[in-house]
Amino acid sequence: MTTRRIRRAAVAAALAAGVAACSAPGSGADGGGGSAASVVIGVSTEPDTLSPLLGYGKDGNSKIFDGLLARDADLKLKPALAAALPEVSDGGRTYTYTLREGVKFSDGEPLTARDVVFTYRTVLDDRTNNTAKSELDAVQEVRAAGDDKVVFRLKYPYAAFAARTVLPIVPEHVAGEQDPNTGSFNTEPVGTGPYVLTNWSKGEKLTFKANPHYWGGAPKVKTLTMAIIPDDDVRATRLRSGDLDGAVLPPNLAATFEDDENRRTYEAKTYDFRAVTLPTANEVTGDPAIRRALDAAVDRQAMVDKILDGAGSPAYGPLPGDDPWFTKDIVRPHDLAEAERILDEAGWKPGKDGVRVKDGRRAAFTLLYPSGDKVRQDHALAYASDAKKAGIEVKAESATWEVIEPRMKDDAVLAGFGSVGDPDFGLYTLLHSSLAGDGFNNMARYDNPAVDEALDAGRRGQDPAAREAAYDRLQRELVKDPGYTFLTHIDHLYVLADRWKGLTTQREPHEHGFASGPWWNVEDWQPVS
Amino acid sequence: MARLAGRRALFAAPVLTVVTFGVFAIAAASPFDPVKAYAGPAALGADQETLDRLRDNLGVDRSFVTRWWDWLTSALTGDFGHSTVMRQPVAQVIGERLGWSALLCAVAFGVAVLLGTLLGVLAARRPGSVTDRAVTSLAYGLEAAPVFWIALLAVWLFALQWGVLPAGGLTDTASEHVTAGQVASHLVLPAGVLAVSQLPWFALYVRQGVADALAEDPVRGARARGLSERTVLLGHALRCGLLPVLTLIGSRVPELITGALLVETVFSWPGIAAATVEAATAVDFPLLAALTTLATAAVLAGNLLADLLYGLFDPRVKFSDM
């Protein structure tokens, strides 16, 4: 061996050692390396506020707070701050909750019925800038009966009301001293939940510590960090570098972790649908024949396969196919011939340029989609191309919500919605004619007396069988006169290091990331031996 | 010198007032709806009554002139109002973030100026040499590369491939305390990327300035007198060649701020830049006005700094003439 070669080898060895020494120790690179008692999650959006009075955690799953009730993995209601499910009396107009004994806020003060009453009254106060106040519209009065009983009086019998009481409860002795809109409670919350916020570095991360005095037992995961990383690629990169234990990712990036044996991908089924609104006022989209033809002409399965990479399912209505409330036999095939037959029968005859015409009117309309949303854009383009095969011209056009909103009355919109908890929550606001064009409710201004009747029956009925029959009627009616073309239900994807056992996901609403995902019950996680 | 600074400060007051008025006017004319921005995604599920109630509570329908006057008068008493989008007092929003942005920008700027000058001098020493060509083409290449792209590349290389530096954040994501050591190691990548994006301007200006100076009579005279190459280069040529750079320092401040925005986004750096964008798209008047005032003040201060440096270093310039 010549001197030169020895020297070269020595340099190479030194370099290798140097690089190894530099690689950040203890950063838990390659997943699996970090402690199971600490979890770091990457999410895309930061909450504006952590105050339930302004809407934080209103659907449950807040780490800092608890509601009277909570949901289990199957979204069934279970008691949380209440000792049991509510007693319903007065024909469904009075709900009485008894509080669990011995629950304390993280500052040591006991929870009482007054805190519950304060929370609901403040949310219902017109001066509180809560965006979801209308969800509690049914409440006429809430009052305390002693230290451990809360009584809600409703304006009308409301079967789904119990599902609203997952709303987090705040301590009156802290939040009551401040203006709910601007007070420091927004950033320094105090609750009864499994975790206590220890630090919120705005724009960077939120750090939580396990609450050792949690009434549900001290969590095994001792620290929980939510890192705010808006960019999908950066989030995936930091997950790969071992900086994060888990993250929410779009399908194409989640797929890059498929072969990683230290990480698992979780697909959460959702109520999150993509649909095209077909405005009733528009003379083309308002025509039932056009609506039915479009419904038959769209190839939903192709959208799931091509746009969502298989991470989703075809939507035959607002409820997903495997939901207990879903009417199984409304599943219908992609049938172009049927679409053409419907249009022929209704007098829409093929015109010169291939677009059908009736009474001198072309079967054409504009479909708006929010700019920057790739998934919706792909849906819109696929929809336009499917419609074209049936002789209907759909002009897909991107715009911001500021532009879309005033045009929602006449132009179709590629919309996305979906609520969890009860069919009433999502369906009533989507379809009831009394809410036509009310903000973003019933965007298509759908107006169908049979559907209205079914919605009312579903809302007020107390008997589960009667409610089921009502939602069954509604879904069949919606097939006969589809005011929306439902396209897909979208799965939400999460990639997580494999250091805990028995993780689950809940069925998720349209919004996701912070409260949902496999970490919906991080307080119950158990380390792998 | 003090008189110059004083005059500029006097001049700054009306400029700042006009700028804040402009911010309110432009924000009022923008198509963004403050109510929707306040409600966030929840707006898409809200009914009209809720939106109307929020509109009322937030006082969105008052004219922008009224809001501007209210903001200005309370700002003069030290109350910068309440940021609607952050649900925090404006002073707190800025207080929590400004320091980190300032640290990032200052380090990046320092590195860019020093390294840029060094590279510029190296290149200027022998125009056309290998060093010169390497520095020049590197500088032009970096000038054309988007900051965002450089940042992602840096993350990929240093955090992913080599694993030597953290990919983002102010401290390790799991750590709960902000320590100097952690911040220092997390600062390397974002500040480095920001510095690299600013570096070409300084390198190219210094190279040009020094090369020109080297060809001028005074330098040739110095050489002829037998002074060492080092004295000639650093004492004569660099001093002349640096003059245009001093102007550049002032004018790079706005670019530094926009560059910082992208860098802060990629590296989840909890600075002021992300808040600025959010304030703008959310038509958060109080926050936006305060941030714009800050940015304007930074630009004015940058210009003043450039002029002061010019006066100090260029014997031909007198402060009394400026």
PDB file of C-alpha atoms in Angstrom, chain A residues 19 22-24 26-27 38 40-41 46 48-49 54 58 123 125-134 137 181-183 186-188 198-205 207 209 223 225-231 233-234 236-238 240-241 243-244 376 400-402 405 416-417 429 435 437-441 443 510-511, chain B residues 31-51 53-54 56-58 82-89 92-93 96-97 100 148 152 155-156 159-178 182 186 264-271 274 278 281:
ATOM      1  CA  VAL A  19     -20.330  13.026   9.674  1.00  0.00           C
ATOM      2  CA  CYS A  22     -22.505  15.453  13.617  1.00  0.00           C
ATOM      3  CA  SER A  23     -25.767  13.646  13.045  1.00  0.00           C
ATOM      4  CA  ALA A  24     -27.995  15.172  15.684  1.00  0.00           C
ATOM      5  CA  GLY A  26     -31.344  12.093  20.315  1.00  0.00           C
ATOM      6  CA  SER A  27     -33.410  13.714  17.599  1.00  0.00           C
ATOM      7  CA  SER A  38     -43.502  12.063  24.124  1.00  0.00           C
ATOM      8  CA  VAL A  40     -44.707  15.316  18.261  1.00  0.00           C
ATOM      9  CA  ILE A  41     -47.379  15.818  15.620  1.00  0.00           C
ATOM     10  CA  GLU A  46     -53.047  26.608  13.856  1.00  0.00           C
ATOM     11  CA  ASP A  48     -57.071  30.976  16.079  1.00  0.00           C
ATOM     12  CA  THR A  49     -58.019  30.598  19.691  1.00  0.00           C
ATOM     13  CA  LEU A  54     -65.195  31.232  20.544  1.00  0.00           C
ATOM     14  CA  LYS A  58     -66.909  22.468  19.759  1.00  0.00           C
ATOM     15  CA  VAL A 123     -71.603  30.996  23.838  1.00  0.00           C
ATOM     16  CA  ASP A 125     -74.599  35.595  24.131  1.00  0.00           C
ATOM     17  CA  ASP A 126     -74.917  37.746  21.003  1.00  0.00           C
ATOM     18  CA  ARG A 127     -71.861  39.757  21.963  1.00  0.00           C
ATOM     19  CA  THR A 128     -69.629  36.685  21.939  1.00  0.00           C
ATOM     20  CA  ASN A 129     -67.991  36.225  18.547  1.00  0.00           C
ATOM     21  CA  ASN A 130     -68.726  32.519  18.371  1.00  0.00           C
ATOM     22  CA  THR A 131     -69.146  31.304  14.795  1.00  0.00           C
ATOM     23  CA  ALA A 132     -71.001  28.146  15.719  1.00  0.00           C
ATOM     24  CA  LYS A 133     -73.622  29.678  17.987  1.00  0.00           C
ATOM     25  CA  SER A 134     -76.417  28.639  15.617  1.00  0.00           C
ATOM     26  CA  ASP A 137     -80.261  27.402  18.357  1.00  0.00           C
ATOM     27  CA  ASN A 181     -63.590  37.922  22.547  1.00  0.00           C
ATOM     28  CA  THR A 182     -60.274  39.410  23.530  1.00  0.00           C
ATOM     29  CA  GLY A 183     -59.295  38.081  26.952  1.00  0.00           C
ATOM     30  CA  ASN A 186     -57.938  32.696  24.317  1.00  0.00           C
ATOM     31  CA  THR A 187     -54.263  31.873  24.576  1.00  0.00           C
ATOM     32  CA  GLU A 188     -53.974  30.704  28.198  1.00  0.00           C
ATOM     33  CA  THR A 198     -47.629  24.709  28.762  1.00  0.00           C
ATOM     34  CA  ASN A 199     -46.449  26.800  25.861  1.00  0.00           C
ATOM     35  CA  TRP A 200     -47.867  28.260  22.679  1.00  0.00           C
ATOM     36  CA  SER A 201     -45.227  29.657  20.401  1.00  0.00           C
ATOM     37  CA  LYS A 202     -47.545  31.191  17.815  1.00  0.00           C
ATOM     38  CA  GLY A 203     -46.794  30.099  14.301  1.00  0.00           C
ATOM     39  CA  GLU A 204     -44.444  27.369  15.517  1.00  0.00           C
ATOM     40  CA  LYS A 205     -45.966  24.908  17.964  1.00  0.00           C
ATOM     41  CA  THR A 207     -46.822  22.130  23.806  1.00  0.00           C
ATOM     42  CA  LYS A 209     -48.181  18.295  29.367  1.00  0.00           C
ATOM     43  CA  THR A 223     -45.856  15.480  26.536  1.00  0.00           C
ATOM     44  CA  THR A 225     -46.400  18.804  20.845  1.00  0.00           C
ATOM     45  CA  MET A 226     -48.380  20.060  17.891  1.00  0.00           C
ATOM     46  CA  ALA A 227     -46.022  21.654  15.364  1.00  0.00           C
ATOM     47  CA  ILE A 228     -47.600  24.064  12.896  1.00  0.00           C
ATOM     48  CA  ILE A 229     -46.238  23.368   9.411  1.00  0.00           C
ATOM     49  CA  PRO A 230     -48.509  24.719   6.684  1.00  0.00           C
ATOM     50  CA  ASP A 231     -46.579  23.350   3.701  1.00  0.00           C
ATOM     51  CA  ASP A 233     -43.804  19.009   1.523  1.00  0.00           C
ATOM     52  CA  VAL A 234     -42.052  20.545   4.495  1.00  0.00           C
ATOM     53  CA  ALA A 236     -43.384  15.311   5.010  1.00  0.00           C
ATOM     54  CA  THR A 237     -39.695  16.229   5.052  1.00  0.00           C
ATOM     55  CA  ARG A 238     -39.657  16.886   8.776  1.00  0.00           C
ATOM     56  CA  ARG A 240     -38.902  11.791   7.373  1.00  0.00           C
ATOM     57  CA  SER A 241     -36.037  13.493   9.221  1.00  0.00           C
ATOM     58  CA  ASP A 243     -38.280  15.601  13.809  1.00  0.00           C
ATOM     59  CA  LEU A 244     -41.966  14.650  13.891  1.00  0.00           C
ATOM     60  CA  ARG A 376     -61.431  20.229  -5.905  1.00  0.00           C
ATOM     61  CA  THR A 400     -61.622  32.921  -4.538  1.00  0.00           C
ATOM     62  CA  TRP A 401     -64.491  32.580  -2.077  1.00  0.00           C
ATOM     63  CA  GLU A 402     -64.994  36.342  -2.250  1.00  0.00           C
ATOM     64  CA  GLU A 405     -70.062  33.794  -2.803  1.00  0.00           C
ATOM     65  CA  GLY A 416     -67.036  20.250   0.390  1.00  0.00           C
ATOM     66  CA  PHE A 417     -68.835  19.652   3.659  1.00  0.00           C
ATOM     67  CA  THR A 429     -78.208  23.005   6.903  1.00  0.00           C
ATOM     68  CA  LEU A 435     -82.030  27.906   4.970  1.00  0.00           C
ATOM     69  CA  GLY A 437     -78.902  30.845   0.498  1.00  0.00           C
ATOM     70  CA  ASP A 438     -78.519  31.613   4.217  1.00  0.00           C
ATOM     71  CA  GLY A 439     -74.783  32.277   4.391  1.00  0.00           C
ATOM     72  CA  PHE A 440     -73.131  29.103   3.178  1.00  0.00           C
ATOM     73  CA  ASN A 441     -76.088  26.965   4.231  1.00  0.00           C
ATOM     74  CA  MET A 443     -75.761  26.767  -1.207  1.00  0.00           C
ATOM     75  CA  HIS A 510     -64.841  18.122   6.827  1.00  0.00           C
ATOM     76  CA  GLU A 511     -62.382  19.953   9.067  1.00  0.00           C
TER      77      GLU A 511
ATOM     78  CA  PRO B  31     -61.897  42.010  -1.781  1.00  0.00           C
ATOM     79  CA  PHE B  32     -61.115  40.112   1.405  1.00  0.00           C
ATOM     80  CA  ASP B  33     -63.915  39.964   3.927  1.00  0.00           C
ATOM     81  CA  PRO B  34     -62.746  40.522   7.520  1.00  0.00           C
ATOM     82  CA  VAL B  35     -65.723  38.598   8.881  1.00  0.00           C
ATOM     83  CA  LYS B  36     -64.887  35.501   6.844  1.00  0.00           C
ATOM     84  CA  ALA B  37     -61.261  35.808   7.819  1.00  0.00           C
ATOM     85  CA  TYR B  38     -62.182  36.091  11.465  1.00  0.00           C
ATOM     86  CA  ALA B  39     -64.424  33.047  11.349  1.00  0.00           C
ATOM     87  CA  GLY B  40     -61.918  31.002   9.331  1.00  0.00           C
ATOM     88  CA  PRO B  41     -63.179  27.682   7.992  1.00  0.00           C
ATOM     89  CA  ALA B  42     -66.179  27.967  10.318  1.00  0.00           C
ATOM     90  CA  ALA B  43     -67.539  30.719   8.034  1.00  0.00           C
ATOM     91  CA  LEU B  44     -68.262  28.098   5.402  1.00  0.00           C
ATOM     92  CA  GLY B  45     -70.745  26.477   7.745  1.00  0.00           C
ATOM     93  CA  ALA B  46     -72.171  29.629   9.276  1.00  0.00           C
ATOM     94  CA  ASP B  47     -75.613  31.018   8.627  1.00  0.00           C
ATOM     95  CA  GLN B  48     -76.302  34.607   7.653  1.00  0.00           C
ATOM     96  CA  GLU B  49     -77.354  35.609  11.150  1.00  0.00           C
ATOM     97  CA  THR B  50     -74.018  34.524  12.591  1.00  0.00           C
ATOM     98  CA  LEU B  51     -72.099  36.385   9.891  1.00  0.00           C
ATOM     99  CA  ARG B  53     -73.690  39.341  14.196  1.00  0.00           C
ATOM    100  CA  LEU B  54     -69.924  39.037  13.760  1.00  0.00           C
ATOM    101  CA  ASP B  56     -71.682  44.014  13.955  1.00  0.00           C
ATOM    102  CA  ASN B  57     -69.453  42.937  16.829  1.00  0.00           C
ATOM    103  CA  LEU B  58     -66.261  43.523  14.879  1.00  0.00           C
ATOM    104  CA  HIS B  82     -56.447  44.310  19.316  1.00  0.00           C
ATOM    105  CA  SER B  83     -55.639  41.914  16.512  1.00  0.00           C
ATOM    106  CA  THR B  84     -58.837  40.203  15.409  1.00  0.00           C
ATOM    107  CA  VAL B  85     -57.161  37.362  13.583  1.00  0.00           C
ATOM    108  CA  MET B  86     -54.712  36.473  16.371  1.00  0.00           C
ATOM    109  CA  ARG B  87     -57.225  37.160  19.174  1.00  0.00           C
ATOM    110  CA  GLN B  88     -54.413  38.971  21.005  1.00  0.00           C
ATOM    111  CA  PRO B  89     -53.362  42.569  21.644  1.00  0.00           C
ATOM    112  CA  GLN B  92     -48.314  41.186  22.276  1.00  0.00           C
ATOM    113  CA  VAL B  93     -48.384  39.701  18.752  1.00  0.00           C
ATOM    114  CA  GLU B  96     -43.730  37.686  20.814  1.00  0.00           C
ATOM    115  CA  ARG B  97     -42.442  37.559  17.252  1.00  0.00           C
ATOM    116  CA  TRP B 100     -37.022  36.264  16.452  1.00  0.00           C
ATOM    117  CA  PHE B 148     -38.116  29.149  -1.281  1.00  0.00           C
ATOM    118  CA  LEU B 152     -36.194  23.397   0.536  1.00  0.00           C
ATOM    119  CA  VAL B 155     -33.596  21.200   4.298  1.00  0.00           C
ATOM    120  CA  TRP B 156     -33.242  18.232   1.990  1.00  0.00           C
ATOM    121  CA  ALA B 159     -31.574  17.827   7.546  1.00  0.00           C
ATOM    122  CA  LEU B 160     -32.517  14.836   5.465  1.00  0.00           C
ATOM    123  CA  GLN B 161     -29.457  13.541   3.647  1.00  0.00           C
ATOM    124  CA  TRP B 162     -26.807  14.402   6.204  1.00  0.00           C
ATOM    125  CA  GLY B 163     -28.940  14.851   9.301  1.00  0.00           C
ATOM    126  CA  VAL B 164     -26.575  17.470  10.707  1.00  0.00           C
ATOM    127  CA  LEU B 165     -28.987  20.346  11.232  1.00  0.00           C
ATOM    128  CA  PRO B 166     -32.620  20.579  12.402  1.00  0.00           C
ATOM    129  CA  ALA B 167     -35.200  21.061   9.659  1.00  0.00           C
ATOM    130  CA  GLY B 168     -37.246  23.737  11.317  1.00  0.00           C
ATOM    131  CA  GLY B 169     -38.660  25.435  14.356  1.00  0.00           C
ATOM    132  CA  LEU B 170     -36.999  27.620  16.938  1.00  0.00           C
ATOM    133  CA  THR B 171     -35.979  24.709  19.138  1.00  0.00           C
ATOM    134  CA  ASP B 172     -36.251  20.929  18.824  1.00  0.00           C
ATOM    135  CA  THR B 173     -39.927  20.284  18.279  1.00  0.00           C
ATOM    136  CA  ALA B 174     -40.171  18.109  21.367  1.00  0.00           C
ATOM    137  CA  SER B 175     -38.213  20.407  23.675  1.00  0.00           C
ATOM    138  CA  GLU B 176     -40.121  22.655  26.009  1.00  0.00           C
ATOM    139  CA  HIS B 177     -37.582  25.339  26.814  1.00  0.00           C
ATOM    140  CA  VAL B 178     -35.955  27.899  24.589  1.00  0.00           C
ATOM    141  CA  GLN B 182     -30.974  25.208  20.653  1.00  0.00           C
ATOM    142  CA  HIS B 186     -31.892  26.039  14.627  1.00  0.00           C
ATOM    143  CA  GLU B 264     -39.817  31.789   8.041  1.00  0.00           C
ATOM    144  CA  THR B 265     -42.566  29.819   6.319  1.00  0.00           C
ATOM    145  CA  VAL B 266     -40.333  26.968   5.235  1.00  0.00           C
ATOM    146  CA  PHE B 267     -38.551  26.679   8.567  1.00  0.00           C
ATOM    147  CA  SER B 268     -41.590  27.314  10.806  1.00  0.00           C
ATOM    148  CA  TRP B 269     -39.624  30.189  12.312  1.00  0.00           C
ATOM    149  CA  PRO B 270     -42.007  31.946  14.708  1.00  0.00           C
ATOM    150  CA  GLY B 271     -41.257  35.419  13.364  1.00  0.00           C
ATOM    151  CA  ALA B 274     -46.287  34.932   8.760  1.00  0.00           C
ATOM    152  CA  GLU B 278     -52.202  36.657   7.808  1.00  0.00           C
ATOM    153  CA  THR B 281     -55.437  38.540   3.972  1.00  0.00           C
TER     154      THR B 281
END
